[in-house]
Each structure stands twice: as structure tokens, then as C-alpha cells.
Short mmCIF file of C-alpha atoms in Angstrom, two decimals:
data_model
loop_
_atom_site.label_atom_id
_atom_site.label_comp_id
_atom_site.label_asym_id
_atom_site.label_seq_id
_atom_site.Cartn_x
_atom_site.Cartn_y
_atom_site.Cartn_z
CA MET Y 1 -27.16 -30.19 6.16
CA PRO Y 2 -27.14 -26.59 7.42
CA LYS Y 3 -25.12 -24.00 5.50
CA LEU Y 4 -21.82 -23.41 7.32
CA ILE Y 5 -21.11 -19.71 7.89
CA LEU Y 6 -17.83 -18.18 9.03
CA MET Y 7 -18.18 -14.46 9.77
CA ASP Y 8 -15.58 -11.72 9.92
CA HIS Y 9 -16.80 -8.29 11.05
CA ASP Y 10 -15.24 -5.11 12.34
CA GLY Y 11 -17.33 -4.33 15.38
CA ALA Y 12 -19.49 -1.43 14.22
CA ILE Y 13 -23.22 -1.17 14.87
CA ASP Y 14 -24.20 -2.60 11.50
CA ASP Y 15 -21.70 -5.45 11.92
CA LEU Y 16 -23.26 -6.43 15.23
CA LEU Y 17 -26.74 -6.18 13.77
CA SER Y 18 -25.52 -8.49 11.00
CA GLN Y 19 -24.25 -10.95 13.58
CA LEU Y 20 -27.70 -11.02 15.19
CA LEU Y 21 -29.30 -11.59 11.80
CA VAL Y 22 -27.02 -14.56 11.04
CA LEU Y 23 -27.76 -16.06 14.45
CA THR Y 24 -31.49 -16.04 13.68
CA MET Y 25 -31.24 -17.55 10.18
CA PRO Y 26 -32.71 -21.05 9.83
CA ASP Y 27 -30.72 -23.83 8.18
CA THR Y 28 -27.40 -22.15 8.93
CA GLU Y 29 -24.62 -22.93 11.38
CA LEU Y 30 -22.30 -20.14 12.48
CA ILE Y 31 -18.98 -21.92 12.97
CA GLY Y 32 -16.89 -18.94 14.06
CA ILE Y 33 -16.59 -15.16 14.22
CA THR Y 34 -13.42 -13.16 13.74
CA VAL Y 35 -13.23 -9.46 14.52
CA THR Y 36 -11.06 -6.98 12.62
CA PRO Y 37 -9.92 -3.85 14.53
CA ALA Y 38 -11.07 -1.53 11.76
CA ASP Y 39 -14.31 0.32 12.58
CA CYS Y 40 -13.86 -0.52 16.26
CA TYR Y 41 -11.45 -0.83 19.14
CA ILE Y 42 -10.86 -4.55 19.39
CA GLU Y 43 -11.42 -5.18 23.11
CA PRO Y 44 -14.92 -3.65 23.46
CA ALA Y 45 -15.88 -5.04 20.05
CA LEU Y 46 -15.02 -8.57 21.16
CA GLU Y 47 -17.06 -7.95 24.30
CA SER Y 48 -20.04 -6.82 22.21
CA THR Y 49 -19.67 -9.83 19.96
CA TYR Y 50 -19.62 -12.21 22.90
CA LYS Y 51 -22.56 -10.47 24.62
CA LEU Y 52 -24.70 -11.00 21.53
CA LEU Y 53 -23.72 -14.67 21.49
CA GLN Y 54 -24.75 -14.88 25.15
CA LEU Y 55 -28.05 -13.21 24.43
CA MET Y 56 -28.80 -15.81 21.75
CA GLY Y 57 -27.51 -18.78 23.77
CA LYS Y 58 -24.61 -19.32 21.35
CA GLU Y 59 -21.58 -18.82 23.58
CA SER Y 60 -20.02 -21.95 22.09
CA VAL Y 61 -19.33 -20.15 18.79
CA PRO Y 62 -15.56 -19.50 18.85
CA LEU Y 63 -14.20 -15.97 18.47
CA GLY Y 64 -10.95 -14.84 16.87
CA ARG Y 65 -9.08 -11.65 17.67
CA GLY Y 66 -7.74 -9.55 14.80
CA ASP Y 67 -4.29 -8.17 15.55
CA TYR Y 68 -3.52 -6.74 12.12
CA TYR Y 69 -4.14 -3.01 11.75
CA GLY Y 70 -4.78 -1.75 8.25
CA ILE Y 71 -3.18 0.98 6.23
CA ASN Y 72 -5.87 3.68 6.55
CA ALA Y 73 -7.51 3.93 9.97
CA PHE Y 74 -11.20 4.60 10.49
CA PRO Y 75 -12.01 7.82 12.43
CA ASN Y 76 -11.64 7.33 16.18
CA GLU Y 77 -15.15 8.56 16.98
CA TRP Y 78 -16.64 5.82 14.81
CA ARG Y 79 -14.51 3.15 16.44
CA ALA Y 80 -15.74 3.85 19.97
CA ARG Y 81 -19.34 2.76 19.47
CA PRO Y 82 -19.00 -0.72 21.07
CA GLU Y 83 -18.35 0.99 24.42
CA ILE Y 84 -21.89 2.39 24.26
CA ILE Y 85 -23.37 -0.84 22.94
CA ASN Y 86 -21.97 -2.82 25.87
CA ALA Y 87 -23.83 -0.48 28.24
CA LEU Y 88 -27.26 -0.96 26.66
CA PRO Y 89 -29.87 -2.24 29.16
CA MET Y 90 -30.20 -5.67 27.52
CA LEU Y 91 -26.44 -6.24 27.52
CA ILE Y 92 -24.81 -4.46 30.46
CA ASN Y 93 -25.67 -7.05 33.13
CA LEU Y 94 -24.84 -10.19 31.16
CA PRO Y 95 -22.10 -12.37 32.70
CA LYS Y 96 -18.57 -11.11 32.21
CA SER Y 97 -17.01 -11.79 28.84
CA PRO Y 98 -13.72 -13.72 28.52
CA ASP Y 99 -10.38 -11.91 28.54
CA PRO Y 100 -10.06 -10.70 24.92
CA TYR Y 101 -6.39 -11.65 24.91
CA THR Y 102 -7.18 -15.33 25.37
CA TYR Y 103 -8.77 -15.70 21.94
CA LEU Y 104 -6.98 -17.26 18.99
CA SER Y 105 -5.70 -14.80 16.44
CA ALA Y 106 -8.26 -14.22 13.71
CA PRO Y 107 -6.19 -15.83 10.91
CA ASP Y 108 -5.53 -18.87 13.11
CA LEU Y 109 -9.24 -19.28 13.85
CA ILE Y 110 -10.08 -19.01 10.15
CA ILE Y 111 -7.47 -21.68 9.37
CA ASP Y 112 -8.83 -23.92 12.13
CA ARG Y 113 -12.48 -23.52 11.12
CA LEU Y 114 -11.86 -24.09 7.41
CA SER Y 115 -9.51 -27.02 8.05
CA SER Y 116 -11.95 -28.83 10.32
CA ALA Y 117 -15.10 -28.15 8.28
CA THR Y 118 -16.66 -31.27 6.77
CA GLU Y 119 -18.42 -29.21 4.08
CA THR Y 120 -17.43 -26.15 2.12
CA VAL Y 121 -17.93 -22.90 4.03
CA THR Y 122 -19.61 -19.61 3.13
CA ILE Y 123 -17.60 -16.67 4.42
CA LEU Y 124 -19.46 -13.47 5.29
CA MET Y 125 -17.29 -10.37 5.63
CA THR Y 126 -18.82 -7.09 6.77
CA GLY Y 127 -15.50 -5.36 7.41
CA PRO Y 128 -12.12 -5.42 5.67
CA CYS Y 129 -10.80 -8.70 4.27
CA SER Y 130 -7.35 -8.70 5.90
CA ASN Y 131 -7.87 -11.62 8.29
CA LEU Y 132 -9.01 -13.91 5.49
CA VAL Y 133 -6.13 -12.92 3.20
CA LEU Y 134 -3.61 -13.50 6.01
CA ALA Y 135 -5.07 -16.98 6.59
CA LEU Y 136 -5.03 -17.90 2.89
CA GLU Y 137 -1.47 -16.65 2.48
CA GLU Y 138 -0.42 -18.99 5.27
CA VAL Y 139 -2.44 -22.00 4.05
CA PRO Y 140 -3.33 -21.44 0.36
CA GLU Y 141 -4.94 -24.86 -0.06
CA LEU Y 142 -7.82 -23.75 2.17
CA LYS Y 143 -9.21 -21.88 -0.82
CA ASP Y 144 -10.74 -25.23 -1.81
CA LYS Y 145 -12.82 -25.22 1.40
CA ILE Y 146 -14.58 -21.97 0.50
CA LYS Y 147 -18.03 -22.26 -1.07
CA GLU Y 148 -18.59 -18.52 -1.46
CA ILE Y 149 -17.37 -15.22 -0.03
CA VAL Y 150 -20.01 -12.55 0.48
CA TRP Y 151 -18.30 -9.22 1.17
CA MET Y 152 -19.82 -5.82 1.82
CA ALA Y 153 -17.25 -3.84 -0.13
CA GLY Y 154 -16.57 -1.55 -3.02
CA ALA Y 155 -18.15 1.12 -5.20
CA PHE Y 156 -18.18 0.60 -8.95
CA ARG Y 157 -20.58 2.93 -10.74
CA VAL Y 158 -21.26 5.28 -7.81
CA HIS Y 159 -19.11 7.59 -5.70
CA GLY Y 160 -17.24 6.13 -2.72
CA ASN Y 161 -17.79 7.02 0.94
CA VAL Y 162 -14.20 7.85 1.92
CA GLN Y 163 -13.71 11.54 2.59
CA THR Y 164 -10.22 12.20 3.87
CA PHE Y 165 -6.93 13.84 3.02
CA GLN Y 166 -5.04 12.82 -0.12
CA HIS Y 167 -8.00 10.90 -1.48
CA ASP Y 168 -10.34 11.58 -4.39
CA GLY Y 169 -13.42 10.01 -2.77
CA THR Y 170 -13.74 7.01 -5.10
CA ALA Y 171 -13.22 4.27 -2.49
CA GLU Y 172 -15.47 2.46 -0.02
CA TRP Y 173 -14.15 2.20 3.55
CA ASN Y 174 -13.83 -1.58 3.92
CA VAL Y 175 -11.55 -1.69 0.88
CA PHE Y 176 -9.73 1.56 1.70
CA TRP Y 177 -8.71 0.31 5.18
CA ASP Y 178 -6.41 -2.25 3.55
CA PRO Y 179 -6.23 -1.78 -0.24
CA ILE Y 180 -3.35 -4.24 -0.62
CA SER Y 181 -5.20 -7.17 0.95
CA SER Y 182 -8.31 -6.19 -0.97
CA GLN Y 183 -6.44 -6.35 -4.26
CA LYS Y 184 -5.00 -9.73 -3.31
CA LEU Y 185 -8.42 -11.17 -2.49
CA VAL Y 186 -9.89 -10.03 -5.81
CA SER Y 187 -6.87 -11.48 -7.64
CA TYR Y 188 -7.51 -14.95 -6.17
CA GLU Y 189 -10.68 -15.19 -8.32
CA LEU Y 190 -12.48 -17.17 -5.65
CA PRO Y 191 -16.31 -17.35 -5.76
CA LEU Y 192 -16.55 -13.77 -4.49
CA THR Y 193 -19.79 -11.77 -4.36
CA LEU Y 194 -19.40 -8.09 -3.55
CA ILE Y 195 -22.28 -6.10 -2.08
CA PRO Y 196 -21.05 -2.59 -2.98
CA LEU Y 197 -22.34 0.91 -2.40
CA ASP Y 198 -24.06 0.64 -5.79
CA VAL Y 199 -26.75 -1.45 -4.07
CA THR Y 200 -26.43 -0.48 -0.38
CA ASN Y 201 -27.20 3.13 -1.36
CA HIS Y 202 -30.77 1.92 -1.98
CA VAL Y 203 -31.40 1.08 1.70
CA PRO Y 204 -30.78 3.96 4.12
CA VAL Y 205 -31.67 3.76 7.78
CA THR Y 206 -34.80 5.89 7.75
CA ARG Y 207 -36.95 7.24 10.55
CA LYS Y 208 -39.92 5.51 8.93
CA PHE Y 209 -38.15 2.16 9.26
CA LEU Y 210 -37.16 2.90 12.88
CA SER Y 211 -40.72 3.97 13.68
CA THR Y 212 -42.12 0.72 12.29
CA LEU Y 213 -39.52 -1.33 14.14
CA ALA Y 214 -40.48 0.45 17.37
CA THR Y 215 -44.04 -0.90 17.08
CA GLN Y 216 -42.48 -4.36 17.62
CA ILE Y 217 -40.80 -3.38 20.90
CA ASP Y 218 -42.36 -6.29 22.81
CA TYR Y 219 -40.17 -8.64 20.78
CA LYS Y 220 -36.69 -8.91 22.31
CA LEU Y 221 -34.75 -8.63 19.07
CA SER Y 222 -36.86 -5.77 17.74
CA ASN Y 223 -36.25 -3.94 21.01
CA LEU Y 224 -32.48 -4.43 20.88
CA THR Y 225 -32.05 -3.78 17.17
CA GLY Y 226 -34.15 -0.64 17.50
CA GLN Y 227 -31.79 0.63 20.20
CA LEU Y 228 -28.78 -0.21 18.04
CA TRP Y 229 -30.11 1.47 14.92
CA ALA Y 230 -31.10 4.55 16.94
CA LEU Y 231 -27.42 4.96 17.81
CA THR Y 232 -26.63 5.38 14.12
CA LEU Y 233 -28.39 8.72 13.88
CA ASP Y 234 -25.35 10.54 15.25
CA THR Y 235 -22.65 7.97 14.45
CA ILE Y 236 -22.20 9.65 11.11
CA PRO Y 237 -23.55 13.24 11.06
CA SER Y 238 -26.40 13.49 8.59
CA TYR Y 239 -25.01 16.62 6.96
CA HIS Y 240 -21.86 14.70 6.05
CA TYR Y 241 -22.99 11.13 5.47
CA THR Y 242 -26.12 9.04 5.45
CA TYR Y 243 -26.07 5.80 7.44
CA PHE Y 244 -27.08 2.94 5.17
CA MET Y 245 -27.79 -0.71 5.92
CA TRP Y 246 -24.46 -1.67 4.43
CA ASP Y 247 -23.69 -4.86 6.36
CA ILE Y 248 -27.28 -5.92 7.02
CA LEU Y 249 -27.99 -5.86 3.29
CA ALA Y 250 -24.89 -7.97 2.60
CA THR Y 251 -25.95 -10.41 5.31
CA SER Y 252 -29.47 -10.69 3.90
CA TYR Y 253 -27.92 -11.88 0.63
CA LEU Y 254 -27.21 -15.19 2.39
CA ALA Y 255 -30.96 -15.75 2.75
CA LEU Y 256 -32.31 -13.83 -0.24
CA PRO Y 257 -29.87 -14.16 -3.16
CA GLU Y 258 -32.74 -14.41 -5.62
CA LYS Y 259 -33.97 -10.94 -4.59
CA PHE Y 260 -30.75 -9.29 -5.75
CA THR Y 261 -29.74 -8.34 -9.26
CA THR Y 262 -26.14 -9.40 -9.82
CA GLU Y 263 -23.60 -9.11 -12.58
CA ILE Y 264 -20.36 -10.93 -13.38
CA VAL Y 265 -17.66 -8.35 -14.15
CA LYS Y 266 -13.94 -7.93 -14.52
CA ALA Y 267 -12.62 -5.68 -11.80
CA ASN Y 268 -9.54 -4.54 -9.94
CA VAL Y 269 -8.51 -2.56 -6.86
CA SER Y 270 -6.21 0.46 -6.73
CA THR Y 271 -3.57 0.24 -4.01
CA ARG Y 272 -2.16 3.78 -3.93
CA PRO Y 273 -3.28 7.42 -3.65
CA PRO Y 274 -5.13 9.41 -4.76
CA ASN Y 275 -7.64 6.56 -5.31
CA ALA Y 276 -6.34 3.90 -2.92
CA GLY Y 277 -9.04 1.32 -2.33
CA GLN Y 278 -11.06 2.19 -5.42
CA THR Y 279 -12.78 -0.84 -6.92
CA TYR Y 280 -13.13 -0.31 -10.63
CA LEU Y 281 -14.29 -2.17 -13.71
CA ASP Y 282 -11.32 -3.34 -15.77
CA ASP Y 283 -11.44 -5.49 -18.89
CA ASN Y 284 -8.01 -6.81 -17.92
CA GLY Y 285 -8.95 -7.37 -14.29
CA TYR Y 286 -10.29 -10.29 -12.28
CA THR Y 287 -13.66 -12.03 -12.36
CA VAL Y 288 -16.04 -11.15 -9.50
CA LYS Y 289 -19.79 -11.03 -8.98
CA ILE Y 290 -21.28 -7.72 -7.88
CA ALA Y 291 -24.78 -6.91 -6.68
CA THR Y 292 -26.31 -4.01 -8.58
CA ASP Y 293 -29.91 -3.81 -7.36
CA VAL Y 294 -32.35 -5.02 -4.73
CA ASN Y 295 -36.02 -4.37 -3.98
CA PRO Y 296 -35.87 -2.05 -0.93
CA ALA Y 297 -39.47 -2.71 0.15
CA HIS Y 298 -38.91 -6.47 0.16
CA PHE Y 299 -35.64 -6.06 2.06
CA TYR Y 300 -37.13 -3.84 4.77
CA GLU Y 301 -40.04 -6.25 5.17
CA TYR Y 302 -37.64 -9.18 5.52
CA ILE Y 303 -35.72 -7.42 8.29
CA LEU Y 304 -38.84 -6.34 10.17
CA THR Y 305 -40.32 -9.83 9.97
CA HIS Y 306 -37.09 -11.54 10.92
CA PHE Y 307 -36.52 -9.49 14.07
CA LYS Y 308 -40.14 -10.08 15.13
CA ARG Y 309 -39.48 -13.75 15.77
#
């Protein structure tokens, strides 16, 4: 039986790259995608999501529209990237996407997909966790249908990547967007594996990687992913941030768990300033698994090989 995957992403470049990676994984079945309006504007992000499904011949995968807006908004200039993505040469002339307002709400799609699944489901989250928490609050018994949650989130023994007013910089953005839902999810003590900045900091998007990927331009996915990653060079100015393979690394965990070093810890989430969204180790907290290390060379090779298919 293939591994059932339910994905929730928030429409940024690395989220869409992660969607492509899932769609190319053998022995997996993507049973639904929900989109959170966090690092995106929801309408163009749903269009991007659908276009990638079209490109891969997977239009039958149902989409869910996130209508919940978190507590701490991502910067507007980051959220606009799907507008550019939809105009890329490989995507702009694809058949028109459905009206984004016809999709089920994201929590409703999660409830439907978990309820109807004949096997337990692995949930991949590359954005905030709000849609999943909303669904589980409405139907708590669906927790039993979850095999594992893999979430790109948190920063434990390294500095966060939130730099904004009234914040001390300890948080990671996916948690900071909705600290309250994040704290709830951790408190459920589900089989939750966090891929935090502690490990994603090991895999930046480098010009060397992009140069190697460009040598594979005759392969459709290498061509498209190269265009997408090239857009990251000014998404976050290099003097302020470095763009890492946050979501792609978390997604690769589905295929390469044995290549990661992980640790079972007790942890918690702060829900108020000045450290809202901070994930921290806490002897009185909740049990979660966190990734602490990965072999960067092996990871880069996996990605290059996978998008050469």
C-alpha cells in the first residue's frame, strides 16, 4: 500500500517546490492539499498549487482553501511571489484554474480526507499548523487517523528567523504566524516530528547548487525548479536573511528519515511577546521529536537526482 500523504502549505516558493517533490515520490499517494494564507495571498497561491498539479497530471488531487488568518502576518512582499510563479513560461499557458472560492475550506477538506482514509495518514506541513488544529478541534477523534505529522517549524538551540517589532528574534515564522495554534498542536502529543531551523540552517540555497541544477535544464522538473529557486535570490535580501531549503528539507524527511539525526525532547511554545512563537526545550513540556542534523551533501544529491527524473 502506498503511504497516504495530506499536505498543508502556505504558497511560498519552497512550499511549491515541496509540492513538486511529493508528487514525484514513489510509493506515496497525495490525497489532498490545503493552503494556508500565511506566506502568500490565497488566490494566486491556489492557482500556483493547481498549475503544478496540472503539470504533473494530478488535477484530481483535491484542494482546500484556508480562510483563517493568523496573528502575526508575513511581510506583504514575501506573500506576492505566487503572482510571479503563475507567469513562468512552463505555467502561464496551462488551462485556467478553478475559481478559488469554490474549494472546500481547508479544515473541512482535512476532516473529509482523514475521515475517508482507509489507512492512517502522514501529514506534511510546510507552513503554519492552523488548518490542522481547526480541523482537530472540530473532530478530535480524527487524531487516531494520523500516522505522523512532519512539520517544518521551530528553532530550539539556534536563533529564530523572525525580525520584527516587539519581538526578541527567538521564533521561527511558521510558529510565529499563529503561536496559539502551534502551542495547541504541541500539547496534543501526537506523533509530531519537527524539522526546525537547527537542521534547515545546514542547507542554504547556494549558487553552486543552482549552477549544478542548471546543467540538468533538459529535464522538465530541473528546468522549472531551477526557475523557482532563482526567484529566491531576491525574495529575502541576502544582507538581511539567507534563503534556506526549509520546506524541501522537511519534505525530504518523508523519503529519507534514516538520513536525519533526531531527538525526542520535551518542549513548549510561547504564545505572547516578546518571544511569541518561540519553541523551547522544557522539562515540564510536551513530548515531540525534533531533527537536529542531516548530511547536506547527501540531501543535495537526493534533490538533484530526484528532479532529473
